[in-house]
Tab-separated table of C-alpha atoms in Angstrom:
chain	number	residue	atom	x	y	z
A	1	MET	CA	-1.041	-46.559	117.151
A	2	ARG	CA	-1.678	-50.278	117.796
A	3	LEU	CA	-4.788	-49.487	119.842
A	4	PHE	CA	-5.977	-47.114	117.097
A	5	LEU	CA	-5.640	-49.850	114.450
A	6	ILE	CA	-7.546	-52.353	116.616
A	7	PHE	CA	-10.246	-49.760	117.238
A	8	ILE	CA	-10.713	-48.993	113.523
A	9	PHE	CA	-11.092	-52.649	112.560
A	10	THR	CA	-13.433	-53.279	115.500
A	11	VAL	CA	-15.718	-50.510	114.255
A	12	ASN	CA	-15.691	-51.931	110.738
A	13	THR	CA	-16.574	-55.387	112.085
A	14	VAL	CA	-19.513	-54.027	114.063
A	15	PHE	CA	-20.842	-52.244	110.995
A	16	ALA	CA	-20.619	-55.455	108.982
A	17	GLN	CA	-22.498	-57.461	111.603
A	18	ASP	CA	-25.429	-55.048	111.563
A	19	SER	CA	-25.899	-55.182	107.801
A	20	ILE	CA	-27.818	-57.306	105.333
A	21	ALA	CA	-26.119	-58.052	101.991
A	22	ASP	CA	-27.256	-55.643	99.324
A	23	GLU	CA	-24.446	-53.930	97.479
A	24	ILE	CA	-20.773	-54.835	97.831
A	25	SER	CA	-18.489	-52.839	95.543
A	26	VAL	CA	-14.874	-52.879	94.430
A	27	GLU	CA	-13.541	-49.486	93.354
A	28	ILE	CA	-10.352	-48.166	91.790
A	29	LYS	CA	-9.803	-44.417	91.630
A	30	PRO	CA	-6.821	-42.338	90.477
A	31	LYS	CA	-6.506	-39.007	92.347
A	32	PHE	CA	-4.798	-35.782	91.287
A	33	GLY	CA	-3.875	-32.997	93.680
A	34	PHE	CA	-1.225	-30.821	95.297
A	35	LEU	CA	0.453	-30.246	98.642
A	36	ALA	CA	-1.207	-27.363	100.500
A	37	ALA	CA	1.409	-25.259	102.314
A	38	HIS	CA	-0.768	-24.322	105.307
A	39	ARG	CA	2.225	-22.725	107.062
A	40	GLY	CA	4.696	-20.248	105.588
A	41	THR	CA	7.613	-22.460	106.627
A	42	MET	CA	6.314	-25.165	104.253
A	43	GLY	CA	6.489	-23.071	101.078
A	44	HIS	CA	9.676	-24.762	99.860
A	45	LEU	CA	8.107	-28.244	99.985
A	46	TYR	CA	5.691	-27.873	97.069
A	47	LYS	CA	7.453	-29.039	93.925
A	48	ASP	CA	5.505	-31.732	92.068
A	49	ARG	CA	1.885	-32.418	91.261
A	50	ILE	CA	0.531	-35.264	93.328
A	51	VAL	CA	-0.793	-38.391	91.641
A	52	GLY	CA	-2.311	-41.109	93.797
A	53	THR	CA	-4.441	-44.225	93.582
A	54	GLU	CA	-7.089	-45.683	95.882
A	55	ILE	CA	-8.438	-49.247	95.858
A	56	THR	CA	-11.612	-49.630	97.908
A	57	LEU	CA	-13.886	-52.401	99.129
A	58	SER	CA	-17.230	-50.940	100.232
A	59	LYS	CA	-20.641	-52.106	101.360
A	60	ARG	CA	-23.911	-50.227	101.605
A	61	LEU	CA	-25.748	-50.995	104.832
A	62	MET	CA	-29.330	-52.019	104.068
A	63	SER	CA	-30.063	-52.879	107.691
A	64	SER	CA	-33.231	-53.209	109.710
A	65	LYS	CA	-31.413	-51.320	112.461
A	66	ASN	CA	-32.646	-47.796	113.143
A	67	TRP	CA	-29.236	-46.159	112.961
A	68	ALA	CA	-28.558	-47.322	109.380
A	69	ASN	CA	-31.983	-46.237	108.140
A	70	MET	CA	-31.835	-42.786	109.687
A	71	TYR	CA	-28.556	-42.054	107.840
A	72	LYS	CA	-30.096	-43.172	104.498
A	73	ASN	CA	-28.159	-46.442	104.443
A	74	PRO	CA	-24.522	-45.290	104.505
A	75	TYR	CA	-21.557	-46.957	102.837
A	76	VAL	CA	-18.749	-48.439	104.969
A	77	GLY	CA	-15.525	-50.120	103.993
A	78	CYS	CA	-11.754	-49.983	103.719
A	79	THR	CA	-9.491	-48.090	101.303
A	80	PHE	CA	-5.844	-48.735	100.388
A	81	TYR	CA	-4.038	-45.533	99.382
A	82	GLY	CA	-0.720	-44.641	97.742
A	83	SER	CA	0.756	-41.481	96.193
A	84	ASN	CA	3.747	-39.229	95.894
A	85	LEU	CA	3.617	-36.317	98.360
A	86	GLY	CA	4.547	-33.311	96.253
A	87	ASN	CA	8.316	-33.499	96.729
A	88	LYS	CA	10.010	-36.836	96.043
A	89	GLU	CA	13.424	-35.696	97.317
A	90	ILE	CA	12.248	-34.392	100.715
A	91	LEU	CA	8.902	-36.126	101.398
A	92	GLY	CA	9.053	-39.253	99.259
A	93	TYR	CA	5.881	-41.321	99.019
A	94	GLY	CA	2.873	-41.974	101.226
A	95	PHE	CA	0.954	-45.224	101.666
A	96	GLY	CA	-1.801	-46.308	104.005
A	97	ALA	CA	-5.156	-47.879	104.709
A	98	TYR	CA	-8.227	-46.383	106.337
A	99	ALA	CA	-11.741	-47.356	107.344
A	100	PHE	CA	-14.517	-45.027	106.228
A	101	VAL	CA	-18.193	-44.224	106.386
A	102	GLU	CA	-20.067	-42.279	103.683
A	103	PHE	CA	-23.430	-40.582	104.286
A	104	PRO	CA	-25.716	-40.094	101.257
A	105	PHE	CA	-27.310	-36.648	100.888
A	106	VAL	CA	-28.219	-37.005	97.193
A	107	ASN	CA	-29.871	-40.403	96.927
A	108	ARG	CA	-31.317	-41.008	93.470
A	109	LYS	CA	-31.621	-44.271	91.584
A	110	LYS	CA	-28.801	-43.482	89.149
A	111	HIS	CA	-26.867	-40.829	91.063
A	112	ILE	CA	-25.706	-40.896	94.695
A	113	VAL	CA	-23.551	-38.235	96.381
A	114	THR	CA	-22.052	-38.875	99.817
A	115	ALA	CA	-20.064	-37.086	102.507
A	116	LYS	CA	-17.042	-39.143	103.532
A	117	LEU	CA	-15.324	-39.476	106.925
A	118	SER	CA	-12.357	-41.797	107.391
A	119	ALA	CA	-9.402	-42.616	109.626
A	120	GLY	CA	-6.549	-45.099	109.534
A	121	LEU	CA	-2.777	-45.492	109.513
A	122	GLY	CA	-0.276	-44.218	106.963
A	123	TYR	CA	3.419	-44.542	106.145
A	124	VAL	CA	5.684	-41.746	104.848
A	125	SER	CA	8.901	-42.924	103.190
A	126	LYS	CA	11.058	-39.831	103.918
A	127	VAL	CA	10.942	-38.024	107.266
A	128	PHE	CA	12.874	-35.280	109.043
A	129	ASP	CA	16.496	-36.025	109.846
A	130	PRO	CA	18.744	-33.294	111.294
A	131	GLU	CA	21.668	-34.373	109.089
A	132	THR	CA	20.251	-35.891	105.890
A	133	ASN	CA	16.756	-34.380	105.524
A	134	ASN	CA	16.534	-31.225	107.631
A	135	LYS	CA	14.275	-29.428	105.135
A	136	ASN	CA	11.374	-31.747	105.954
A	137	VAL	CA	9.561	-29.586	108.510
A	138	ALA	CA	6.244	-31.396	107.977
A	139	ILE	CA	6.744	-35.022	109.073
A	140	SER	CA	9.244	-36.580	111.497
A	141	ALA	CA	7.751	-40.063	112.058
A	142	PRO	CA	7.248	-42.737	109.377
A	143	ILE	CA	3.997	-44.055	110.934
A	144	ASN	CA	1.192	-41.475	111.109
A	145	ALA	CA	-2.529	-41.105	111.429
A	146	LEU	CA	-4.123	-40.996	107.967
A	147	LEU	CA	-7.372	-39.037	107.601
A	148	CYS	CA	-9.549	-38.353	104.567
A	149	PHE	CA	-12.603	-36.066	104.400
A	150	GLY	CA	-14.610	-35.070	101.355
A	151	LEU	CA	-17.422	-35.697	98.894
A	152	GLN	CA	-17.878	-38.667	96.582
A	153	GLY	CA	-20.375	-39.318	93.808
A	154	ARG	CA	-21.512	-42.513	92.098
A	155	TRP	CA	-23.118	-42.304	88.668
A	156	LYS	CA	-24.617	-45.714	87.861
A	157	PHE	CA	-24.940	-46.447	84.169
A	158	THR	CA	-25.970	-50.081	84.862
A	159	THR	CA	-26.768	-52.047	88.020
A	160	GLU	CA	-23.194	-53.305	88.279
A	161	HIS	CA	-21.129	-50.504	86.722
A	162	ALA	CA	-20.649	-46.956	87.988
A	163	LEU	CA	-18.476	-43.921	87.409
A	164	ILE	CA	-17.152	-42.494	90.679
A	165	TYR	CA	-15.794	-38.992	91.255
A	166	SER	CA	-14.596	-37.201	94.359
A	167	PHE	CA	-13.185	-34.099	95.980
A	168	ASP	CA	-11.377	-34.717	99.260
A	169	VAL	CA	-8.520	-33.679	101.523
A	170	THR	CA	-6.065	-36.344	102.706
A	171	HIS	CA	-4.030	-35.650	105.851
A	172	PHE	CA	-0.942	-37.216	107.477
A	173	SER	CA	0.013	-36.350	111.085
A	174	ASN	CA	1.536	-37.994	114.171
A	175	ALA	CA	-0.395	-35.802	116.674
A	176	SER	CA	2.829	-34.216	117.994
A	177	THR	CA	4.269	-37.468	119.340
A	178	LYS	CA	7.423	-36.359	117.518
A	179	VAL	CA	8.482	-32.974	116.117
A	180	PRO	CA	8.507	-31.345	113.643
A	181	ASN	CA	4.874	-32.188	112.904
A	182	LEU	CA	3.211	-29.550	110.757
A	183	GLY	CA	1.480	-32.387	108.902
A	184	LEU	CA	0.623	-32.897	105.243
A	185	ASN	CA	-2.662	-31.654	103.751
A	186	MET	CA	-3.398	-32.670	100.157
A	187	PRO	CA	-6.571	-31.602	98.292
A	188	TYR	CA	-7.506	-34.090	95.570
A	189	LEU	CA	-9.837	-34.509	92.617
A	190	GLY	CA	-10.512	-38.134	91.748
A	191	ILE	CA	-12.295	-40.077	89.030
A	192	GLY	CA	-12.617	-43.841	88.818
A	193	TYR	CA	-14.712	-46.951	88.339
A	194	ALA	CA	-16.810	-49.137	90.657
A	195	TYR	CA	-18.161	-52.636	90.117
A	196	SER	CA	-21.037	-53.743	92.371
A	197	PHE	CA	-22.046	-57.254	93.353
A	198	ALA	CA	-25.779	-56.834	93.911
A	199	GLY	CA	-27.195	-59.047	96.644
A	200	LYS	CA	-30.503	-59.755	98.270
A	201	LYS	CA	-32.494	-56.616	98.981
A	202	ASN	CA	-34.222	-56.135	102.283
A	203	SER	CA	-37.623	-54.516	101.893
A	204	TYR	CA	-38.455	-54.506	105.611
A	205	ARG	CA	-37.545	-51.486	107.681
A	206	THR	CA	-37.981	-51.056	111.399
A	207	PRO	CA	-39.872	-47.792	112.019
A	208	LEU	CA	-37.682	-45.019	113.379
A	209	VAL	CA	-38.362	-44.277	117.018
A	210	VAL	CA	-37.531	-40.835	118.385
A	211	THR	CA	-38.019	-40.549	122.128
A	212	HIS	CA	-38.183	-37.030	123.543
A	213	THR	CA	-37.368	-36.546	127.225
A	214	PRO	CA	-37.095	-33.430	129.416
A	215	PHE	CA	-33.726	-31.687	129.134
A	216	PHE	CA	-32.597	-32.468	132.682
A	217	THR	CA	-33.374	-36.210	132.579
A	218	ASN	CA	-31.568	-39.277	131.190
A	219	TRP	CA	-28.061	-37.826	131.308
A	220	LYS	CA	-25.255	-40.396	131.517
A	221	PHE	CA	-22.041	-39.853	133.502
A	222	HIS	CA	-18.693	-40.991	132.093
A	223	LEU	CA	-15.163	-41.105	133.474
A	224	VAL	CA	-12.223	-41.700	131.096
A	225	GLY	CA	-8.568	-42.209	131.985
A	226	ILE	CA	-6.218	-40.878	129.299
A	227	ILE	CA	-2.547	-41.469	128.572
A	228	SER	CA	-0.410	-40.017	125.799
A	229	GLN	CA	3.006	-38.573	125.010
A	230	LYS	CA	4.340	-35.430	123.377
A	231	GLU	CA	7.658	-34.255	122.012
A	232	VAL	CA	8.563	-30.567	121.975
A	233	PHE	CA	11.341	-28.645	120.258
A	234	PRO	CA	14.275	-28.991	119.855
A	235	THR	CA	13.925	-32.003	117.572
A	236	GLY	CA	15.181	-35.367	118.763
A	237	GLY	CA	14.538	-34.471	122.372
A	238	LYS	CA	12.760	-36.240	125.192
A	239	LYS	CA	9.214	-37.569	124.850
A	240	TYR	CA	7.108	-36.357	127.755
A	241	PRO	CA	4.195	-38.390	129.162
A	242	ILE	CA	0.707	-36.946	129.536
A	243	TYR	CA	-1.878	-38.139	132.051
A	244	ALA	CA	-5.445	-36.892	132.110
A	245	ILE	CA	-8.952	-37.588	133.356
A	246	ASN	CA	-11.947	-36.634	131.229
A	247	SER	CA	-15.208	-36.550	133.213
A	248	PHE	CA	-18.412	-35.634	131.426
A	249	PHE	CA	-22.186	-35.965	131.150
A	250	SER	CA	-23.824	-36.924	127.855
A	251	LYS	CA	-27.316	-37.181	126.425
A	252	ARG	CA	-28.829	-38.173	123.088
A	253	PHE	CA	-31.607	-35.728	122.193
A	254	LYS	CA	-32.544	-37.047	118.738
A	255	GLN	CA	-31.504	-39.881	116.441
A	256	LYS	CA	-28.654	-37.764	115.025
A	257	VAL	CA	-28.084	-35.274	117.821
A	258	GLY	CA	-26.236	-35.737	121.087
A	259	MET	CA	-24.382	-33.474	123.503
A	260	GLU	CA	-21.765	-33.792	126.197
A	261	PHE	CA	-20.189	-31.368	128.632
A	262	GLY	CA	-17.639	-31.870	131.355
A	263	CYS	CA	-14.207	-31.157	132.796
A	264	ASP	CA	-10.638	-32.140	131.952
A	265	PHE	CA	-7.861	-32.631	134.498
A	266	ILE	CA	-4.491	-32.708	132.724
A	267	SER	CA	-0.904	-33.316	133.809
A	268	LYS	CA	1.212	-32.501	130.737
A	269	GLN	CA	4.835	-33.103	131.680
A	270	SER	CA	6.148	-31.278	128.598
A	271	LEU	CA	5.255	-27.993	130.324
A	272	PHE	CA	8.411	-28.411	132.408
A	273	ARG	CA	10.285	-27.707	129.143
A	274	TYR	CA	8.327	-24.479	128.478
A	275	LYS	CA	10.435	-21.512	129.667
A	276	ALA	CA	12.661	-23.944	131.537
A	277	TYR	CA	14.294	-21.122	133.525
A	278	ILE	CA	11.042	-20.730	135.520
A	279	PRO	CA	10.849	-23.141	138.503
A	280	LYS	CA	7.791	-25.405	138.258
A	281	THR	CA	6.015	-28.056	140.305
A	282	GLN	CA	3.502	-30.777	139.438
A	283	TRP	CA	0.727	-28.563	140.780
A	284	SER	CA	1.855	-25.487	138.843
A	285	ILE	CA	1.768	-27.367	135.499
A	286	PHE	CA	-1.579	-29.018	136.297
A	287	GLN	CA	-4.324	-27.858	133.915
A	288	ILE	CA	-8.090	-27.834	134.430
A	289	GLY	CA	-10.520	-27.170	131.607
A	290	THR	CA	-14.227	-27.284	130.868
A	291	TYR	CA	-15.763	-28.077	127.490
A	292	ALA	CA	-18.924	-28.834	125.528
A	293	ALA	CA	-19.236	-31.084	122.475
A	294	TYR	CA	-21.641	-32.111	119.745
A	295	VAL	CA	-22.075	-35.882	119.448
A	296	LEU	CA	-23.047	-37.694	116.242
A	297	PRO	CA	-24.238	-41.210	117.229
A	298	PHE	CA	-23.978	-44.394	115.145
A	299	ASP	CA	-25.399	-47.073	117.398
A	300	LYS	CA	-22.529	-47.739	119.871
A	301	LEU	CA	-20.009	-45.564	118.043
A	302	LYS	CA	-20.037	-41.810	118.698
A	303	LEU	CA	-18.215	-39.067	116.788
A	304	VAL	CA	-17.295	-36.123	119.024
A	305	LEU	CA	-16.573	-32.499	118.050
A	306	GLY	CA	-15.986	-30.149	120.966
A	307	MET	CA	-14.435	-26.923	122.224
A	308	GLY	CA	-13.222	-26.020	125.690
A	309	VAL	CA	-11.514	-23.348	127.751
A	310	TYR	CA	-8.850	-23.696	130.437
A	311	LEU	CA	-9.918	-22.707	133.939
A	312	LYS	CA	-6.401	-23.303	135.290
A	313	ASP	CA	-3.426	-22.924	132.951
A	314	ARG	CA	-0.725	-21.010	134.760
A	315	TYR	CA	1.794	-20.756	131.925
A	316	ASP	CA	-0.540	-20.309	128.923
A	317	ALA	CA	1.934	-22.157	126.680
A	318	ASP	CA	-0.530	-22.683	123.826
A	319	ASN	CA	-3.924	-20.981	123.873
A	320	GLU	CA	-6.739	-20.583	126.373
A	321	ILE	CA	-9.098	-22.358	123.924
A	322	TYR	CA	-8.740	-26.057	123.050
A	323	HIS	CA	-10.582	-28.411	120.724
A	324	ARG	CA	-11.457	-32.086	120.664
A	325	VAL	CA	-12.376	-34.275	117.683
A	326	GLY	CA	-12.503	-38.062	117.618
A	327	MET	CA	-14.439	-41.220	118.416
A	328	ARG	CA	-15.826	-43.036	121.426
A	329	TYR	CA	-17.135	-46.616	121.426
A	330	GLN	CA	-19.606	-47.753	124.101
A	331	CYS	CA	-19.302	-51.437	125.084
A	332	ASP	CA	-22.259	-53.402	126.445
A	333	ASN	CA	-20.561	-53.883	129.827
A	334	GLY	CA	-20.260	-50.120	130.358
A	335	LEU	CA	-16.632	-49.788	129.247
A	336	LEU	CA	-15.920	-46.808	127.004
A	337	LEU	CA	-13.074	-46.740	124.443
A	338	ASN	CA	-11.705	-43.324	123.522
A	339	VAL	CA	-9.571	-42.208	120.526
A	340	VAL	CA	-9.578	-38.399	120.298
A	341	LEU	CA	-7.263	-35.660	119.023
A	342	LYS	CA	-6.858	-32.651	121.317
A	343	SER	CA	-5.687	-29.480	119.589
A	344	HIS	CA	-5.425	-25.708	119.855
A	345	TRP	CA	-7.165	-24.509	116.711
A	346	ALA	CA	-5.194	-26.020	113.766
A	347	LYS	CA	-2.215	-27.092	115.918
A	348	ALA	CA	-2.291	-30.647	117.284
A	349	ASP	CA	-1.574	-30.945	121.008
A	350	TYR	CA	-1.685	-34.719	121.566
A	351	ALA	CA	-3.765	-37.835	120.919
A	352	GLU	CA	-5.990	-38.927	123.803
A	353	TRP	CA	-5.834	-42.725	124.141
A	354	GLY	CA	-8.333	-43.648	126.821
A	355	ILE	CA	-10.446	-46.294	128.517
A	356	GLY	CA	-13.347	-45.299	130.726
A	357	TYR	CA	-16.660	-46.323	132.188
A	358	THR	CA	-20.277	-45.196	131.824
A	359	PHE	CA	-21.794	-45.426	135.295
A	360	ASN	CA	-25.511	-45.499	134.476
A	361	TYR	CA	-25.331	-47.220	131.099
A	362	LYS	CA	-28.323	-49.229	129.888
A	363	LYS	CA	-28.530	-51.128	126.589
């Protein structure tokens, strides 16, 4: 979690360095929603309507950099969040902070609508306890990843003042580092107010450059070492380490389009707990998979969305198909930072914390 927090604030700092002051805003937004019982075993948790509040500091990037222009000058910033969680007796309250980026797709003078992606850290006040809170099947760790995805609109009635509205889904999860971990999904409608401090506008824009190359040229090779941990049922049991190597090739085809494909080599020690009566060895639990992913580039930061299949998975404990969603950050010296969630459809497997290297990287 500490590495994740450092990574989020590093990304926010990089965004700020690339920007030219134009529009810094302070926002306050009440949100109203409910707890979505995405599993049948969570039906007893929904009791109260959810009321939350977000306080946000945002900045619109009016940069001469290509990446900001090609995304229609996105908003970046940080949001502080707090709410009840739909059941005060069992779940308590949730608080957190997350960094975000918003991409405009309706971009008028008075009305702007954006798609929002965000990630950060959250705190849940009441978690699973086998003696005092055994009905909480959703969350077992107080510190969790906090994600928020949705749409947000800004209706400007003056240069400084705007009405903001949103529809989003907020999510708490610990990526199976501790069980139970069904997670919390909360759809929200929000309405609030934003005040903007207008700054100096930048009228100069660097022309966008799109370089087309043959498909089989300019691929980069990456090697990432991954470490994680996972807890399996019964609750309160041992945390098992996970070691993996992610090797892949990547290429950027257009300003907003990239691709990667490669192989995963995984040693997931929790498989020794699966059908424990079957004798196992390190080689028998060793998994090999191959995958492909779509890459959305933002300068040195890359968002990754991929799907893979196991080539070697002797015990088939989860599913033959796995998924990968997360972020990679490319450093100038070739180092590659990796924060990715590996899952099997809607079920989290583990978080991939990794450091790697790009062998043929050029600035």
